mmCIF file of C-alpha atoms and ligand atoms in Angstrom:
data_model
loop_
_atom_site.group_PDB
_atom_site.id
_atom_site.type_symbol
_atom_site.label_atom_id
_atom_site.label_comp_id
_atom_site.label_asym_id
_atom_site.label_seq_id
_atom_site.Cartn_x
_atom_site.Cartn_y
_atom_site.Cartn_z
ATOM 1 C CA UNK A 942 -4.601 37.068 72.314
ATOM 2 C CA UNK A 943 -1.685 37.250 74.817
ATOM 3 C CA UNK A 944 0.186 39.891 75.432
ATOM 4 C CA UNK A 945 3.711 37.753 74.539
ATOM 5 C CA UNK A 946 1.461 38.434 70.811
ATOM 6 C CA UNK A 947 1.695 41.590 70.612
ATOM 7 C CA UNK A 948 4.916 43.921 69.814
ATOM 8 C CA UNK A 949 5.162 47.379 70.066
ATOM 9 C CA UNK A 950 5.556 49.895 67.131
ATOM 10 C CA UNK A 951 9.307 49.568 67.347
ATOM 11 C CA UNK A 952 9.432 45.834 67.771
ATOM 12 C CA UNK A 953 7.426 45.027 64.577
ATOM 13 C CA UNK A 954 10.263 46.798 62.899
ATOM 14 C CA UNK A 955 13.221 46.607 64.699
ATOM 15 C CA UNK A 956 16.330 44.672 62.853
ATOM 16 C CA UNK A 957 18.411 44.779 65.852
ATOM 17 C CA UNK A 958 21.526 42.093 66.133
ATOM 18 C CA UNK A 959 20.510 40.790 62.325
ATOM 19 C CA UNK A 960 22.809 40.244 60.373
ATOM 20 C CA UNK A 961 22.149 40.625 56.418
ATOM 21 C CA UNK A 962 23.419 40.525 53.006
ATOM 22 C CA UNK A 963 22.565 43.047 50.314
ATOM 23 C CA UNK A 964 23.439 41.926 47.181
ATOM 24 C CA UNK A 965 24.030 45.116 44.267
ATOM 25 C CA UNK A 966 23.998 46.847 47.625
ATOM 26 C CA UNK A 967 26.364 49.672 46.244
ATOM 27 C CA UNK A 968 23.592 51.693 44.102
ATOM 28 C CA UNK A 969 19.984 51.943 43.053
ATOM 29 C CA UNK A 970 17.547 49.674 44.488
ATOM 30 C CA UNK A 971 19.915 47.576 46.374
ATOM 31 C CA UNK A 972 21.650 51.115 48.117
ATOM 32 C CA UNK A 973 18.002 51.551 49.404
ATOM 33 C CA UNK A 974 17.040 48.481 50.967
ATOM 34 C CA UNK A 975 20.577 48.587 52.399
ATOM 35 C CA UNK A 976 19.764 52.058 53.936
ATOM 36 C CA UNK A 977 16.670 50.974 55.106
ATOM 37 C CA UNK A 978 17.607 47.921 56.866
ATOM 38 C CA UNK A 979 20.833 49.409 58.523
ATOM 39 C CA UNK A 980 18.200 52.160 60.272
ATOM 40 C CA UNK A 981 16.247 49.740 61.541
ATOM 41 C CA UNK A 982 19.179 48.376 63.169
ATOM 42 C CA UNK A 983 20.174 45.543 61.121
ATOM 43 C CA UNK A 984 24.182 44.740 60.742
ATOM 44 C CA UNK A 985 24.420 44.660 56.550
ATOM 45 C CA UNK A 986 26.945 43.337 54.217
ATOM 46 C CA UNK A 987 27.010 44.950 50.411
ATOM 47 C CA UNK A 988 27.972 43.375 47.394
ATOM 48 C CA UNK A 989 28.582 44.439 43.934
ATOM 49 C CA UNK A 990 31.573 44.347 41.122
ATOM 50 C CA UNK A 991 33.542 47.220 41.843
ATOM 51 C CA UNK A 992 35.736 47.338 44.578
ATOM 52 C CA UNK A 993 35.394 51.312 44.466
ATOM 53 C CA UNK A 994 31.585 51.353 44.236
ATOM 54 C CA UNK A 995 31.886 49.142 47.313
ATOM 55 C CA UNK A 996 34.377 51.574 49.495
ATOM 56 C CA UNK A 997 32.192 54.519 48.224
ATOM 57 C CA UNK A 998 28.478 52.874 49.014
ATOM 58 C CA UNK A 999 30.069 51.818 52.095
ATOM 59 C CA UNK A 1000 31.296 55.350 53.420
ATOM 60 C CA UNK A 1001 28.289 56.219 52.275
ATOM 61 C CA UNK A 1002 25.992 53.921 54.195
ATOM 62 C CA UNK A 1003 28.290 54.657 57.445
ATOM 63 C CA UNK A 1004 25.781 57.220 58.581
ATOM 64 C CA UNK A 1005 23.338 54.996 59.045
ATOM 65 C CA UNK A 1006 24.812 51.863 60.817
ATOM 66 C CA UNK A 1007 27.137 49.006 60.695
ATOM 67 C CA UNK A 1008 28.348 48.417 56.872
ATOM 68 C CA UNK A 1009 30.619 46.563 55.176
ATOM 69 C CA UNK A 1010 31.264 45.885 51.463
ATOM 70 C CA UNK A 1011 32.458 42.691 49.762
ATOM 71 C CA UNK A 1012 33.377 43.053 46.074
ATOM 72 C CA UNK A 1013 32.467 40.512 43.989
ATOM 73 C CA UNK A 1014 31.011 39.524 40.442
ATOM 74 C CA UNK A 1015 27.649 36.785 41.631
ATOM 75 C CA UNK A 1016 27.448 35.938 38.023
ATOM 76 C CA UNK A 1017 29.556 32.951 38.606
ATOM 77 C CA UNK A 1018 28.786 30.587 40.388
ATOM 78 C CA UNK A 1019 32.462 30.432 42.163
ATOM 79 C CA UNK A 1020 32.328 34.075 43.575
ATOM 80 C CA UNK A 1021 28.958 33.547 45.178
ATOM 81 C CA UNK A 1022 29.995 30.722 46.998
ATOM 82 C CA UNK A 1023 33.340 32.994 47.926
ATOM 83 C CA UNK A 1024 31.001 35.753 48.770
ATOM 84 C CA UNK A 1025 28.691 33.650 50.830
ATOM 85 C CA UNK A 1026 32.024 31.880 53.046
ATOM 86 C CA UNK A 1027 33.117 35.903 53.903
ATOM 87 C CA UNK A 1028 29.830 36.773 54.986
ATOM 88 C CA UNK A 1029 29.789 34.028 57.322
ATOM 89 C CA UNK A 1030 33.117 33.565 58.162
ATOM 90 C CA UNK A 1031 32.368 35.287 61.510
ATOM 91 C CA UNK A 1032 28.591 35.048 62.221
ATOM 92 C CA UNK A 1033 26.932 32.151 63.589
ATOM 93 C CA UNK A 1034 23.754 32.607 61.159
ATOM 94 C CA UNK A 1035 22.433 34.802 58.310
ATOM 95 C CA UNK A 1036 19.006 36.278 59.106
ATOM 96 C CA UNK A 1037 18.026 38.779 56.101
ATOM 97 C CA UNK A 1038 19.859 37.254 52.057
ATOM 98 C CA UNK A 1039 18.345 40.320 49.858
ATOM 99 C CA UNK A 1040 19.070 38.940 45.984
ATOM 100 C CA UNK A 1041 19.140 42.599 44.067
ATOM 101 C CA UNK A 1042 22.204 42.124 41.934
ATOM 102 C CA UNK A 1043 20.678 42.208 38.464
ATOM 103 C CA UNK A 1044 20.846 43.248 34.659
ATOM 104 C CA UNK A 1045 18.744 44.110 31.723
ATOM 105 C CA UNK A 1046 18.960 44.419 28.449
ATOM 106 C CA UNK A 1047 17.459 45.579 25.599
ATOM 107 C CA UNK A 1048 17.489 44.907 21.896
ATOM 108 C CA UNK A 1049 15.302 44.141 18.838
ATOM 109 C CA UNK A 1050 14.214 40.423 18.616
ATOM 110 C CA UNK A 1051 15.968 40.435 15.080
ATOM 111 C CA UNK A 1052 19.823 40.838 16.613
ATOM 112 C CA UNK A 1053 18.900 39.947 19.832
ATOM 113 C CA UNK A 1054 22.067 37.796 20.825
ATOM 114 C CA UNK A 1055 22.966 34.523 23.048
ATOM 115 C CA UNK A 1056 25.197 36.712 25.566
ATOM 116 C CA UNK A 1057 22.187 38.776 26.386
ATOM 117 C CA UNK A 1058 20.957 35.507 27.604
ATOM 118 C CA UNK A 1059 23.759 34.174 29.632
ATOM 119 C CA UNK A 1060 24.623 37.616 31.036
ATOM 120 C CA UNK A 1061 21.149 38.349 32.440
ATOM 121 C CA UNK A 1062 19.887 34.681 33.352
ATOM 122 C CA UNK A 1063 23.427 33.685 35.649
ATOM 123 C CA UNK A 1064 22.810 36.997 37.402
ATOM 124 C CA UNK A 1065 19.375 37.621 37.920
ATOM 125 C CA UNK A 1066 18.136 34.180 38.485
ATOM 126 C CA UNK A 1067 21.200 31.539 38.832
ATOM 127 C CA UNK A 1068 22.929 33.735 41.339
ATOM 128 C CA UNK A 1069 19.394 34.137 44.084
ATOM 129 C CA UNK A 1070 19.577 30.265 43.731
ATOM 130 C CA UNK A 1071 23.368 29.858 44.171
ATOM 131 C CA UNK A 1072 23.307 32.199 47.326
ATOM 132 C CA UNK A 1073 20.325 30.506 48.564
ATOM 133 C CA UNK A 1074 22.332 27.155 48.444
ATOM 134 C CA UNK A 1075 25.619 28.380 49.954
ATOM 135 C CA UNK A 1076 23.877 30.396 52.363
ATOM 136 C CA UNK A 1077 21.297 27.847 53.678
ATOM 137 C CA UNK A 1078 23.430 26.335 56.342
ATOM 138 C CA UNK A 1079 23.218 30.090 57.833
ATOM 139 C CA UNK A 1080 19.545 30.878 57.040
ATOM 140 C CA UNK A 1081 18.411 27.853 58.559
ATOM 141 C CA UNK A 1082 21.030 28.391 61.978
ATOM 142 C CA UNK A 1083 18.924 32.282 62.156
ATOM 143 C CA UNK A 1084 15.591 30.612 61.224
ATOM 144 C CA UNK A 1085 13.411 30.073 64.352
ATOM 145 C CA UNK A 1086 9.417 28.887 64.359
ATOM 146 C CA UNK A 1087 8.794 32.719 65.919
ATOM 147 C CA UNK A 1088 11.401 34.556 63.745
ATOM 148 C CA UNK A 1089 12.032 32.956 60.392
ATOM 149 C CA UNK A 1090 15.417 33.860 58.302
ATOM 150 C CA UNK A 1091 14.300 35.961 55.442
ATOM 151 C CA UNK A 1092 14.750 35.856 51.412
ATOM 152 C CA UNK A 1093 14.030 38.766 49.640
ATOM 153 C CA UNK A 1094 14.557 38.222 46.026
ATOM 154 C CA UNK A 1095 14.069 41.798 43.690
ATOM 155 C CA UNK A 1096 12.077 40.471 41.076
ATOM 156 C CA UNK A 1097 10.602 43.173 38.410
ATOM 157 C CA UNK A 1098 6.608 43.894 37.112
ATOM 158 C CA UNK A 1099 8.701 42.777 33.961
ATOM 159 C CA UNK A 1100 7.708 39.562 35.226
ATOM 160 C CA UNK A 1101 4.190 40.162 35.665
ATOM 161 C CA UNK A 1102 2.934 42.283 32.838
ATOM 162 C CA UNK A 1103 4.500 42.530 29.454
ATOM 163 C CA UNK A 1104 6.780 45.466 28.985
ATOM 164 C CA UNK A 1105 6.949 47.562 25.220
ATOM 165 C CA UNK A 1106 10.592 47.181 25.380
ATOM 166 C CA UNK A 1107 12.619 44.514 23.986
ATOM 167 C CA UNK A 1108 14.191 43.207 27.411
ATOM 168 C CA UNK A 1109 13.009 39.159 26.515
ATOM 169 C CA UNK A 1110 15.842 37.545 28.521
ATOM 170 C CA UNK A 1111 15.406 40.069 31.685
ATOM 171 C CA UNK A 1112 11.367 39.796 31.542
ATOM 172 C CA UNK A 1113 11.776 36.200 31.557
ATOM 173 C CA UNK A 1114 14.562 36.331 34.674
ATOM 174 C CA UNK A 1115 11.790 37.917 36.596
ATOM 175 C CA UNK A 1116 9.057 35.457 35.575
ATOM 176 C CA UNK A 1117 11.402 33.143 36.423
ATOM 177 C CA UNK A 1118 12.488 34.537 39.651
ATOM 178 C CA UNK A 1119 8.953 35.027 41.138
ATOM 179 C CA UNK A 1120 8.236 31.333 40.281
ATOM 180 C CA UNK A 1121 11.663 29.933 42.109
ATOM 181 C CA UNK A 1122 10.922 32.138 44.987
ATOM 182 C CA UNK A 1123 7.330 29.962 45.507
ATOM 183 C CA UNK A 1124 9.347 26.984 44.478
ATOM 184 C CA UNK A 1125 11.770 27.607 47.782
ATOM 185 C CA UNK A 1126 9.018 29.203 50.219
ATOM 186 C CA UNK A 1127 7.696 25.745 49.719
ATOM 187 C CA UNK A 1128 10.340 23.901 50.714
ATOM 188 C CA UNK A 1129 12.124 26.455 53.108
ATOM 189 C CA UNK A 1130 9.009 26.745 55.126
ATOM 190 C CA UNK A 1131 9.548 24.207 57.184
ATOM 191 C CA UNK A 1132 12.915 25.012 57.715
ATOM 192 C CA UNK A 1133 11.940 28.395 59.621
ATOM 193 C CA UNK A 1134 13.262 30.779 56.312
ATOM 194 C CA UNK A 1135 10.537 32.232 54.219
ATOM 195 C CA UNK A 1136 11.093 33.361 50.855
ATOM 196 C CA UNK A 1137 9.494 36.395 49.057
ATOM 197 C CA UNK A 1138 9.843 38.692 46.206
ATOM 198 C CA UNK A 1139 9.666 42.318 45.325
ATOM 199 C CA UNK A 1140 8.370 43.340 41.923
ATOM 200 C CA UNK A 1141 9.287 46.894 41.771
ATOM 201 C CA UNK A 1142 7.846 49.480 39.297
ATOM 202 C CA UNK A 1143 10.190 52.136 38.567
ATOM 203 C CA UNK A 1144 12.558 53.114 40.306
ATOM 204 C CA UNK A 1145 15.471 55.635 39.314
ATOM 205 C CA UNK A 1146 18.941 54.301 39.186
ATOM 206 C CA UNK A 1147 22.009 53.618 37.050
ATOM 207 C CA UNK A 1148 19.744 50.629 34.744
ATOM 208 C CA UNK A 1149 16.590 52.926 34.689
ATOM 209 C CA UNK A 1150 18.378 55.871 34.020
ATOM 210 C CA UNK A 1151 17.733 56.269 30.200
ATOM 211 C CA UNK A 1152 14.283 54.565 29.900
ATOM 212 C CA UNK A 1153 13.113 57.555 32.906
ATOM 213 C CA UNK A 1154 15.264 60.231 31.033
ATOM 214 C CA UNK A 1155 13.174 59.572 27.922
ATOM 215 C CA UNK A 1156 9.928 57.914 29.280
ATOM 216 C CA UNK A 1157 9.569 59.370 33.019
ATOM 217 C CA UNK A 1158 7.052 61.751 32.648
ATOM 218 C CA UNK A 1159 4.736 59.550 30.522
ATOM 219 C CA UNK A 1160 5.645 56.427 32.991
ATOM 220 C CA UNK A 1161 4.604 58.810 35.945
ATOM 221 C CA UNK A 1162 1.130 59.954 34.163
ATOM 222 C CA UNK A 1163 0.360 56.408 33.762
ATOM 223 C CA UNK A 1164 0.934 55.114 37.226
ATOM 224 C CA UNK A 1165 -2.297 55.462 39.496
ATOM 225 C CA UNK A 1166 -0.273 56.891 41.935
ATOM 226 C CA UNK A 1167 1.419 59.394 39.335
ATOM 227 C CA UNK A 1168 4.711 59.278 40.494
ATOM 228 C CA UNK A 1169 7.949 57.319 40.126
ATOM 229 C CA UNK A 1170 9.193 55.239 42.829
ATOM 230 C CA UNK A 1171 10.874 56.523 45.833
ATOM 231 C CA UNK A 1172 14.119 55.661 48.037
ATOM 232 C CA UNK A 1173 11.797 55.187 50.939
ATOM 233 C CA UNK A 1174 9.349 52.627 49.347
ATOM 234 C CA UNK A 1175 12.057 50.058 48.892
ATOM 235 C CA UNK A 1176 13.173 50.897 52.152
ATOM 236 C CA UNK A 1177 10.568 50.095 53.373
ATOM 237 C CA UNK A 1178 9.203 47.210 51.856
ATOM 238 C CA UNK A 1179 12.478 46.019 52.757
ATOM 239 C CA UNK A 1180 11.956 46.114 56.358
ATOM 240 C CA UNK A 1181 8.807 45.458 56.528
ATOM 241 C CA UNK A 1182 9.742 42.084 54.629
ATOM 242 C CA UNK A 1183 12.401 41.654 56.855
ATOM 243 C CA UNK A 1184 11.215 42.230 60.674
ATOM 244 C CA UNK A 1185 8.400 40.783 62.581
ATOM 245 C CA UNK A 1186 5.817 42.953 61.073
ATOM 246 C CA UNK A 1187 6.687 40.288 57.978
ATOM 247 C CA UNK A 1188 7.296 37.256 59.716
ATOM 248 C CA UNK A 1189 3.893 35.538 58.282
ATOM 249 C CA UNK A 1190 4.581 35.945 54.586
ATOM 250 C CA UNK A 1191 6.119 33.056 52.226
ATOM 251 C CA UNK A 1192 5.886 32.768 48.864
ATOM 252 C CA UNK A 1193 4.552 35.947 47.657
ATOM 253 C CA UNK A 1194 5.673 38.326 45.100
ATOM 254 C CA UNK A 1195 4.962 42.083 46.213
ATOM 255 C CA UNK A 1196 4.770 45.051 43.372
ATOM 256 C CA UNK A 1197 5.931 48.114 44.654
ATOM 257 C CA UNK A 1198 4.827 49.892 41.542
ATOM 258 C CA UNK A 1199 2.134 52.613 42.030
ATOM 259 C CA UNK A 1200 -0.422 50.531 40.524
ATOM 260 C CA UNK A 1201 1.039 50.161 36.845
ATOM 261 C CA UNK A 1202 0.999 46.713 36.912
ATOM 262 C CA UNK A 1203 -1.598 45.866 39.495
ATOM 263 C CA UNK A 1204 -4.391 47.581 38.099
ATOM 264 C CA UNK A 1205 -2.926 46.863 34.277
ATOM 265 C CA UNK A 1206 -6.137 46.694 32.237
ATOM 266 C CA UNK A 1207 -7.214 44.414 29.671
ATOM 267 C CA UNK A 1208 -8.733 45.558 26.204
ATOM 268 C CA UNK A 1209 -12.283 43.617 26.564
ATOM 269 C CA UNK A 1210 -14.839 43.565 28.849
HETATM 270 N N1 LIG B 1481 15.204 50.481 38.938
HETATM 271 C C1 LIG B 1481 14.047 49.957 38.603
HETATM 272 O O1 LIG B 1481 13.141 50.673 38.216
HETATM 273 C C2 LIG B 1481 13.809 48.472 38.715
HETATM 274 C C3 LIG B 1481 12.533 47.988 38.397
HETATM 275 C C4 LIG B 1481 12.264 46.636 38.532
HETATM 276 C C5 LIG B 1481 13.247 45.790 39.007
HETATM 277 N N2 LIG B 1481 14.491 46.274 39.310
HETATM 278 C C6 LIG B 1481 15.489 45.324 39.817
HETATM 279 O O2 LIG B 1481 16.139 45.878 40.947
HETATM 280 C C7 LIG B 1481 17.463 45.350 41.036
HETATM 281 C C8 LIG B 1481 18.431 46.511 41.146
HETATM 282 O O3 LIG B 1481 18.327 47.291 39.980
HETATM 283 P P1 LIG B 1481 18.754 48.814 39.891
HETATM 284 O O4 LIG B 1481 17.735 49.500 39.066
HETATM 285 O O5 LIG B 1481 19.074 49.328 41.233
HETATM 286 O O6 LIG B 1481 20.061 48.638 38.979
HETATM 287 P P2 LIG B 1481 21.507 49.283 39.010
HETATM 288 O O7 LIG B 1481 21.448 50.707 39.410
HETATM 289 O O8 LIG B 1481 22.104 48.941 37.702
HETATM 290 O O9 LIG B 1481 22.241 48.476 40.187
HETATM 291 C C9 LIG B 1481 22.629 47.145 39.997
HETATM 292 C C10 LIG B 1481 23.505 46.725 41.154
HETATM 293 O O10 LIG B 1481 23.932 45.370 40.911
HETATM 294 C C11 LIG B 1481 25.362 45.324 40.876
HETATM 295 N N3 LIG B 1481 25.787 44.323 39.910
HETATM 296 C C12 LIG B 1481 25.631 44.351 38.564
HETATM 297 N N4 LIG B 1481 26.176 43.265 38.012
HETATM 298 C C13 LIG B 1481 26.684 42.527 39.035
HETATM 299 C C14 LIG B 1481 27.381 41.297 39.112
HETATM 300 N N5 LIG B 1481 27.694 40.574 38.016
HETATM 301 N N6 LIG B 1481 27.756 40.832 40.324
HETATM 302 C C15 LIG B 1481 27.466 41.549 41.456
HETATM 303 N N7 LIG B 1481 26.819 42.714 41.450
HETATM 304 C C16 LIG B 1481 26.435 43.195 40.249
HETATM 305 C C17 LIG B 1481 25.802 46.749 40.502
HETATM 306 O O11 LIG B 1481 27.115 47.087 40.928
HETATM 307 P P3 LIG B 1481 28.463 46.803 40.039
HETATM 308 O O12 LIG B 1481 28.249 47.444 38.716
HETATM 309 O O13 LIG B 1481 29.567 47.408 40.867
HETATM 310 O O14 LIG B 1481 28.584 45.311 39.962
HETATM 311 C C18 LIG B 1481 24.770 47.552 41.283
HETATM 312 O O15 LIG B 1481 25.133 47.618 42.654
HETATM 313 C C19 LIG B 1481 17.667 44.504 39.777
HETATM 314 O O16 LIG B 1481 17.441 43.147 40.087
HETATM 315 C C20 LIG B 1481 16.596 45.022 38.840
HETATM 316 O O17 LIG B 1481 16.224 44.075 37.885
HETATM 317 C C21 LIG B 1481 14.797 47.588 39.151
#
């Protein structure tokens, strides 16, 4: 091994002169990552409806780096490609696209109805794939051999195991997402972007809020690691994704879950 190989603590991790895109940046998961990425030096762009959300998340986020918001809804197709000309309107290339934007919901199979389809499949799946494509001139202009662009698309362990709730069209989003993100590590590979998902457990925020409120303890008791989520572990799975340290990973789907879905057990055997 030469020494050009090997980094120091700080370089594995260090964002420094990146620029990225956090999309649902303004709260939950996506206000993590964001957090995360902007202390490890990263320039980063949120994005979510509300124009107040994003001044708020932004002033927020101000502590920790250089933020910017960008309202806009990425369930059409239009106002991703609108989102993705701002963002690039003055950089030469897009290192880090993190695809968090996303929706659930949850009703019996009975009245389950065709919205909750179109709702949760154009955000949490069309819109990673519409970014992707209106952002690929970019990723592939920050993409080197030695530093690939990155694609971090939040998928869910909805995707992985099968949840008790009635959530069909979001647990098939996420099965769907962690398929297209293999689909485009494939082809993006060569092209000096890799593409990976996170499958977090749970995490508290504005779309976990009532399951936790009622479920939480019982979720917690059940997690090998007995314990919810926290900020730091999507920060830092974020990063890590993101940086050097991560530089070698395409195509794989990552739970950050405590073990509730990674060490799921069957009923025979
Ligand atoms: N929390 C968990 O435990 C958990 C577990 C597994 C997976 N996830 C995934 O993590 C991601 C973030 O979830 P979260 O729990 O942090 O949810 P959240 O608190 O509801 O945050 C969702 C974010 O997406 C934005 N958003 C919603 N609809 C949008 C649209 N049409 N266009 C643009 N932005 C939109 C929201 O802001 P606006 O309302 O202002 O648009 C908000 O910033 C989702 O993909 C979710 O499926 C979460």
């Amino acid at each position: 091994m030469t020494d050009d190989q090997i980094s120091t603590h700080a370089q594995l991790f260090d964002l420094t002169g990146k620029d990225a895109l956090v999309t649902g940046g303004t709260r939950g998961i996506g206000l993590m990552m964001a957090r995360g990425l902007l202390q490890a030096g990263a320039r980063v762009v949120i994005s979510s409806r509300k124009a107040d959300a994003c001044a708020d998340a932004q002033q927020h986020l101000a502590q920790f780096g250089d933020v910017r918001a960008i309202p806009a809804d990425l369930s059409r197709h239009e106002e991703c490609i609108r989102l993705a000309d701002l963002v690039t309107a003055d950089t030469d290339g897009l290192q880090i696209l993190v695809n968090n934007a996303g929706a659930t919901w949850g009703e019996p199979l009975e009245s389950f109805p065709d919205s909750a389809w179109d709702k949760v499949l154009d955000l949490n799946l069309k819109s990673p794939f519409w970014l992707v494509q209106a952002l690929l001139p970019a990723l592939r202009q920050a993409g080197t051999a030695d530093d690939p662009a990155r694609v971090i698309n939040v998928g869910s362990i909805d995707g992985i195991h099968v949840s008790r709730l009635p959530i069909y069209s979001y647990a098939a989003s996420k099965a769907a997402l962690h398929q297209l993100t293999r689909v485009l590590a494939r082809e993006l590979g060569p092209q000096h972007i890799t593409v990976n998902a996170v499958a977090p457990g749970p995490f508290r925020s504005k779309m976990m809020a009532a399951t936790l409120d009622a479920f939480g303890d019982s979720i917690a008791a059940s997690a090998p690691l007995r314990r919810i989520g926290r900020d730091d572990d999507m920060a830092g799975i974020a990063v890590f994704l993101a940086s050097r340290a991560g530089s070698y990973l395409t195509g794989a789907i990552i739970p950050v879950d405590g073990g509730i879905a990674t060490t799921a057990s069957g009923t025979s055997g």
